[in-house]
mmCIF file of C-alpha atoms in Angstrom:
data_model
loop_
_atom_site.group_PDB
_atom_site.id
_atom_site.type_symbol
_atom_site.label_atom_id
_atom_site.label_comp_id
_atom_site.label_asym_id
_atom_site.label_seq_id
_atom_site.Cartn_x
_atom_site.Cartn_y
_atom_site.Cartn_z
ATOM 1 C CA MET A 1 79.617 45.385 107.646
ATOM 2 C CA ILE A 2 75.993 45.846 106.656
ATOM 3 C CA ALA A 3 73.467 43.524 105.030
ATOM 4 C CA ILE A 4 71.419 45.216 102.299
ATOM 5 C CA PRO A 5 68.304 43.425 100.963
ATOM 6 C CA ALA A 6 67.846 43.636 97.209
ATOM 7 C CA VAL A 7 64.561 44.594 95.593
ATOM 8 C CA ASP A 8 65.008 43.751 91.908
ATOM 9 C CA LEU A 9 62.260 45.045 89.613
ATOM 10 C CA ARG A 10 61.080 43.499 86.379
ATOM 11 C CA GLY A 11 57.753 44.082 84.699
ATOM 12 C CA GLY A 12 56.371 45.743 87.799
ATOM 13 C CA LYS A 13 57.224 42.750 89.994
ATOM 14 C CA CYS A 14 59.945 41.939 92.513
ATOM 15 C CA VAL A 15 62.063 39.123 91.088
ATOM 16 C CA GLN A 16 65.196 37.110 91.675
ATOM 17 C CA LEU A 17 67.214 35.791 88.728
ATOM 18 C CA VAL A 18 69.536 32.785 88.671
ATOM 19 C CA GLY A 19 73.107 33.011 87.405
ATOM 20 C CA GLY A 20 72.689 36.369 85.712
ATOM 21 C CA ASP A 21 70.229 34.853 83.222
ATOM 22 C CA TYR A 22 67.264 37.121 82.474
ATOM 23 C CA ASP A 23 65.283 34.099 81.295
ATOM 24 C CA VAL A 24 65.555 32.246 84.611
ATOM 25 C CA GLU A 25 63.441 33.653 87.441
ATOM 26 C CA ARG A 26 63.182 31.782 90.711
ATOM 27 C CA VAL A 27 61.249 34.390 92.695
ATOM 28 C CA ARG A 28 58.427 36.666 91.485
ATOM 29 C CA LEU A 29 56.382 38.764 93.926
ATOM 30 C CA ASP A 30 53.529 41.066 92.947
ATOM 31 C CA ASP A 31 54.047 44.062 95.260
ATOM 32 C CA PRO A 32 57.650 45.349 95.347
ATOM 33 C CA ALA A 33 56.823 48.306 97.604
ATOM 34 C CA SER A 34 55.347 45.944 100.175
ATOM 35 C CA VAL A 35 58.451 43.762 99.925
ATOM 36 C CA ALA A 36 60.647 46.790 100.605
ATOM 37 C CA ARG A 37 58.574 47.745 103.647
ATOM 38 C CA GLU A 38 58.814 44.190 104.974
ATOM 39 C CA TRP A 39 62.616 44.210 104.864
ATOM 40 C CA VAL A 40 62.637 47.442 106.851
ATOM 41 C CA HIS A 41 60.160 45.904 109.303
ATOM 42 C CA GLU A 42 62.533 42.970 109.751
ATOM 43 C CA GLY A 43 65.205 45.371 110.957
ATOM 44 C CA PHE A 44 67.317 46.274 107.908
ATOM 45 C CA SER A 45 68.464 49.885 107.684
ATOM 46 C CA ARG A 46 69.329 50.114 103.984
ATOM 47 C CA LEU A 47 67.836 48.822 100.716
ATOM 48 C CA HIS A 48 69.192 48.109 97.249
ATOM 49 C CA VAL A 49 66.715 48.674 94.395
ATOM 50 C CA VAL A 50 67.491 47.708 90.797
ATOM 51 C CA ASP A 51 65.422 48.359 87.680
ATOM 52 C CA LEU A 52 66.242 45.296 85.589
ATOM 53 C CA ASP A 53 64.070 46.488 82.699
ATOM 54 C CA ALA A 54 65.961 49.776 82.470
ATOM 55 C CA ALA A 55 69.274 47.930 82.709
ATOM 56 C CA THR A 56 68.391 45.924 79.600
ATOM 57 C CA SER A 57 66.572 48.737 77.764
ATOM 58 C CA ARG A 58 63.276 46.850 77.975
ATOM 59 C CA GLY A 59 61.293 49.530 79.785
ATOM 60 C CA HIS A 60 61.330 50.938 83.285
ATOM 61 C CA ASN A 61 59.781 50.699 86.741
ATOM 62 C CA THR A 62 59.926 54.392 87.574
ATOM 63 C CA GLU A 63 56.665 54.644 89.492
ATOM 64 C CA ILE A 64 57.477 51.686 91.722
ATOM 65 C CA ILE A 65 60.921 53.085 92.490
ATOM 66 C CA ARG A 66 59.357 56.417 93.367
ATOM 67 C CA GLU A 67 56.884 54.690 95.703
ATOM 68 C CA ILE A 68 59.657 52.742 97.429
ATOM 69 C CA LEU A 69 61.759 55.875 97.885
ATOM 70 C CA HIS A 70 58.875 57.858 99.323
ATOM 71 C CA ASN A 71 57.895 55.193 101.849
ATOM 72 C CA ALA A 72 61.044 53.225 102.749
ATOM 73 C CA GLY A 73 62.032 55.234 105.797
ATOM 74 C CA VAL A 74 65.653 54.086 105.412
ATOM 75 C CA PRO A 75 68.457 55.027 102.991
ATOM 76 C CA VAL A 76 68.025 53.450 99.554
ATOM 77 C CA GLN A 77 70.542 52.936 96.761
ATOM 78 C CA VAL A 78 69.016 52.701 93.277
ATOM 79 C CA GLY A 79 70.501 51.411 90.046
ATOM 80 C CA GLY A 80 69.705 49.808 86.725
ATOM 81 C CA GLY A 81 70.118 51.562 83.405
ATOM 82 C CA VAL A 82 71.409 54.838 84.872
ATOM 83 C CA ARG A 83 73.286 56.316 81.917
ATOM 84 C CA ASP A 84 72.737 60.080 82.034
ATOM 85 C CA ASP A 85 73.018 62.931 84.488
ATOM 86 C CA SER A 86 69.315 63.754 84.392
ATOM 87 C CA ARG A 87 68.379 60.319 85.746
ATOM 88 C CA ILE A 88 70.970 60.569 88.504
ATOM 89 C CA GLU A 89 69.626 63.966 89.480
ATOM 90 C CA ARG A 90 66.002 62.779 89.369
ATOM 91 C CA LEU A 91 66.666 59.744 91.557
ATOM 92 C CA LEU A 92 68.494 61.861 94.125
ATOM 93 C CA ASP A 93 65.726 64.436 94.085
ATOM 94 C CA GLU A 94 63.142 61.696 94.640
ATOM 95 C CA GLY A 95 64.947 60.463 97.733
ATOM 96 C CA ALA A 96 67.666 58.012 96.745
ATOM 97 C CA GLU A 97 70.643 58.277 99.069
ATOM 98 C CA TRP A 98 72.974 56.791 96.462
ATOM 99 C CA VAL A 99 72.683 56.073 92.750
ATOM 100 C CA VAL A 100 74.363 52.958 91.387
ATOM 101 C CA VAL A 101 75.911 53.435 87.941
ATOM 102 C CA GLY A 102 77.329 50.594 85.905
ATOM 103 C CA THR A 103 77.648 50.337 82.134
ATOM 104 C CA ARG A 104 78.324 53.970 81.240
ATOM 105 C CA ALA A 105 80.579 54.464 84.251
ATOM 106 C CA VAL A 106 82.651 51.525 83.039
ATOM 107 C CA GLU A 107 82.763 52.580 79.411
ATOM 108 C CA ASP A 108 83.003 56.389 79.642
ATOM 109 C CA GLU A 109 85.824 57.595 81.889
ATOM 110 C CA ASP A 110 85.155 61.296 81.279
ATOM 111 C CA TRP A 111 81.460 60.982 82.147
ATOM 112 C CA ARG A 112 82.291 58.906 85.211
ATOM 113 C CA GLY A 113 84.630 61.577 86.527
ATOM 114 C CA GLU A 114 82.246 64.419 85.733
ATOM 115 C CA MET A 115 79.323 62.714 87.506
ATOM 116 C CA ALA A 116 81.407 61.758 90.544
ATOM 117 C CA HIS A 117 82.477 65.366 91.066
ATOM 118 C CA ARG A 118 79.012 66.744 90.343
ATOM 119 C CA PHE A 119 77.425 64.393 92.895
ATOM 120 C CA PRO A 120 80.213 63.802 95.442
ATOM 121 C CA GLY A 121 79.669 60.849 97.735
ATOM 122 C CA ARG A 122 76.358 59.964 96.095
ATOM 123 C CA LEU A 123 77.463 57.557 93.351
ATOM 124 C CA ILE A 124 78.228 53.874 93.794
ATOM 125 C CA ILE A 125 80.105 52.409 90.833
ATOM 126 C CA ALA A 126 78.885 48.925 89.921
ATOM 127 C CA ALA A 127 81.424 46.428 88.626
ATOM 128 C CA ASP A 128 79.582 43.303 87.498
ATOM 129 C CA VAL A 129 82.161 40.561 87.113
ATOM 130 C CA ARG A 130 82.445 37.204 85.396
ATOM 131 C CA ASP A 131 85.842 35.432 85.352
ATOM 132 C CA ARG A 132 87.347 38.630 86.814
ATOM 133 C CA LEU A 133 86.299 40.584 83.726
ATOM 134 C CA VAL A 134 83.795 43.425 83.949
ATOM 135 C CA VAL A 135 80.491 42.785 82.157
ATOM 136 C CA THR A 136 78.093 45.506 81.012
ATOM 137 C CA LYS A 137 74.646 46.122 79.501
ATOM 138 C CA GLY A 138 72.771 43.989 81.990
ATOM 139 C CA TRP A 139 75.457 41.285 82.014
ATOM 140 C CA ALA A 140 75.054 40.759 78.262
ATOM 141 C CA GLU A 141 78.496 41.963 77.158
ATOM 142 C CA THR A 142 81.895 40.994 78.560
ATOM 143 C CA SER A 143 84.674 43.561 78.356
ATOM 144 C CA ARG A 144 88.400 42.890 78.383
ATOM 145 C CA ARG A 145 88.834 44.923 81.553
ATOM 146 C CA ASN A 146 90.090 43.193 84.653
ATOM 147 C CA VAL A 147 88.045 44.292 87.634
ATOM 148 C CA ILE A 148 91.092 45.078 89.781
ATOM 149 C CA ASP A 149 92.505 47.375 87.098
ATOM 150 C CA PHE A 150 89.130 49.066 86.803
ATOM 151 C CA VAL A 151 88.748 49.616 90.554
ATOM 152 C CA GLU A 152 92.236 51.094 90.774
ATOM 153 C CA GLU A 153 91.223 53.605 88.077
ATOM 154 C CA LEU A 154 88.561 54.963 90.429
ATOM 155 C CA ARG A 155 91.069 56.300 92.943
ATOM 156 C CA GLY A 156 90.732 60.037 93.354
ATOM 157 C CA LEU A 157 87.020 60.167 92.554
ATOM 158 C CA PRO A 158 84.653 61.228 95.376
ATOM 159 C CA LEU A 159 82.524 58.086 95.317
ATOM 160 C CA GLY A 160 80.056 56.618 97.767
ATOM 161 C CA GLY A 161 81.438 53.134 97.200
ATOM 162 C CA VAL A 162 81.981 50.276 94.778
ATOM 163 C CA LEU A 163 79.513 47.421 94.288
ATOM 164 C CA VAL A 164 81.020 44.188 92.962
ATOM 165 C CA THR A 165 78.646 41.507 91.720
ATOM 166 C CA ALA A 166 79.953 38.001 91.078
ATOM 167 C CA VAL A 167 77.561 37.409 88.192
ATOM 168 C CA HIS A 168 78.551 33.763 87.818
ATOM 169 C CA LEU A 169 77.261 33.117 91.345
ATOM 170 C CA GLU A 170 74.209 35.385 91.307
ATOM 171 C CA GLY A 171 71.148 33.633 92.683
ATOM 172 C CA GLN A 172 72.887 30.270 93.042
ATOM 173 C CA MET A 173 73.335 30.292 96.832
ATOM 174 C CA GLN A 174 76.656 28.477 96.586
ATOM 175 C CA GLY A 175 78.649 31.034 98.535
ATOM 176 C CA THR A 176 80.297 34.174 97.274
ATOM 177 C CA ASP A 177 83.646 34.586 95.498
ATOM 178 C CA LEU A 178 85.774 35.407 98.537
ATOM 179 C CA PRO A 179 89.139 35.733 96.722
ATOM 180 C CA LEU A 180 87.576 38.166 94.255
ATOM 181 C CA MET A 181 85.956 40.259 96.957
ATOM 182 C CA GLU A 182 89.097 40.350 99.082
ATOM 183 C CA ASP A 183 91.228 41.474 96.141
ATOM 184 C CA VAL A 184 88.765 44.214 95.206
ATOM 185 C CA ALA A 185 88.558 45.445 98.807
ATOM 186 C CA GLU A 186 92.343 45.676 98.947
ATOM 187 C CA ALA A 187 92.502 47.566 95.631
ATOM 188 C CA SER A 188 89.667 49.998 96.337
ATOM 189 C CA ALA A 189 90.003 53.393 97.971
ATOM 190 C CA TRP A 190 86.277 53.302 98.716
ATOM 191 C CA PRO A 191 83.918 51.029 100.671
ATOM 192 C CA VAL A 192 83.256 47.833 98.734
ATOM 193 C CA TYR A 193 79.915 46.048 98.745
ATOM 194 C CA ALA A 194 79.672 42.427 97.631
ATOM 195 C CA SER A 195 76.833 40.830 95.703
ATOM 196 C CA GLY A 196 76.286 37.391 94.222
ATOM 197 C CA GLY A 197 76.067 34.062 95.989
ATOM 198 C CA VAL A 198 75.913 35.249 99.606
ATOM 199 C CA SER A 199 73.930 32.451 101.223
ATOM 200 C CA SER A 200 74.732 32.220 104.927
ATOM 201 C CA LEU A 201 75.787 34.116 108.002
ATOM 202 C CA GLU A 202 79.170 32.432 107.577
ATOM 203 C CA ASP A 203 79.494 34.078 104.153
ATOM 204 C CA MET A 204 78.740 37.437 105.756
ATOM 205 C CA ARG A 205 81.313 36.925 108.483
ATOM 206 C CA ALA A 206 83.908 35.844 105.927
ATOM 207 C CA LEU A 207 83.295 38.991 103.892
ATOM 208 C CA GLU A 208 83.539 41.134 107.008
ATOM 209 C CA HIS A 209 86.854 39.474 107.857
ATOM 210 C CA ARG A 210 88.142 40.379 104.391
ATOM 211 C CA GLY A 211 87.361 44.067 104.742
ATOM 212 C CA LEU A 212 84.072 44.378 102.873
ATOM 213 C CA ALA A 213 81.789 47.238 103.927
ATOM 214 C CA GLY A 214 78.586 45.359 103.202
ATOM 215 C CA ALA A 215 76.772 42.823 101.073
ATOM 216 C CA VAL A 216 73.639 42.919 98.939
ATOM 217 C CA LEU A 217 71.498 39.830 99.460
ATOM 218 C CA GLY A 218 68.657 38.572 97.341
ATOM 219 C CA MET A 219 67.954 34.897 96.798
ATOM 220 C CA ALA A 220 69.092 33.789 100.261
ATOM 221 C CA LEU A 221 66.570 36.119 101.867
ATOM 222 C CA TYR A 222 63.702 35.451 99.480
ATOM 223 C CA THR A 223 63.991 31.681 99.815
ATOM 224 C CA GLY A 224 64.516 31.668 103.574
ATOM 225 C CA ALA A 225 68.032 30.236 103.376
ATOM 226 C CA ILE A 226 69.016 32.981 105.836
ATOM 227 C CA ASP A 227 66.709 34.003 108.656
ATOM 228 C CA PRO A 228 66.159 37.731 108.083
ATOM 229 C CA ARG A 229 65.806 38.557 111.766
ATOM 230 C CA ARG A 230 69.102 36.897 112.647
ATOM 231 C CA LEU A 231 70.808 38.575 109.718
ATOM 232 C CA ALA A 232 69.414 41.977 110.648
ATOM 233 C CA GLU A 233 70.416 41.551 114.283
ATOM 234 C CA GLU A 234 74.045 40.895 113.351
ATOM 235 C CA PHE A 235 74.444 42.938 110.164
ATOM 236 C CA GLY A 236 71.425 45.247 109.960
ATOM 237 C CA THR A 237 73.172 48.503 110.794
#
């Protein structure tokens, strides 16, 4: 079980959103690359970088991502608006260890399979979830696909893992959706990483007990709800 700090990018800044709402920012920091370096300094051995502008087709933060990848010194997974093979290839070439793909991987089964086999072990499929239904396009659209059914469809693909975000709890620091995460972990053939609402060491231990491979943390770290050193000591590697 590993703790993975999130570095979410919007308009060239590092931000944290509340409840999956792009209009509600609680955290906004000017130097994302410095933030990434600080998490590594605190003892974390993996980072999660998301381009929120690319995810919502509002622009991109390509140069900042490139800077983070070149200087992180630890494995980095990158996502947000990854919808074609050229972007996957570019991110991997620039140093990403894994690329997180969401909307197109959910909507296009043929593309998902082709990319998984072209980049074996390097893709993490993102299933953003609200009321157990998968949401896409930066959380703006809700599909009719149950997340468990979707995860079971991924069996047989050479993936690097599955990232499940409880969008309804994102940034709220009310605890994560343990029943959801446990069910996904049981259904998945691949390591499952939880995101959304993780707010304490107890949440981390509960996820570990339920078979999760790791958790992406944002708001709890940025607001000091969890001491980063303690978290890194117990779940940093």
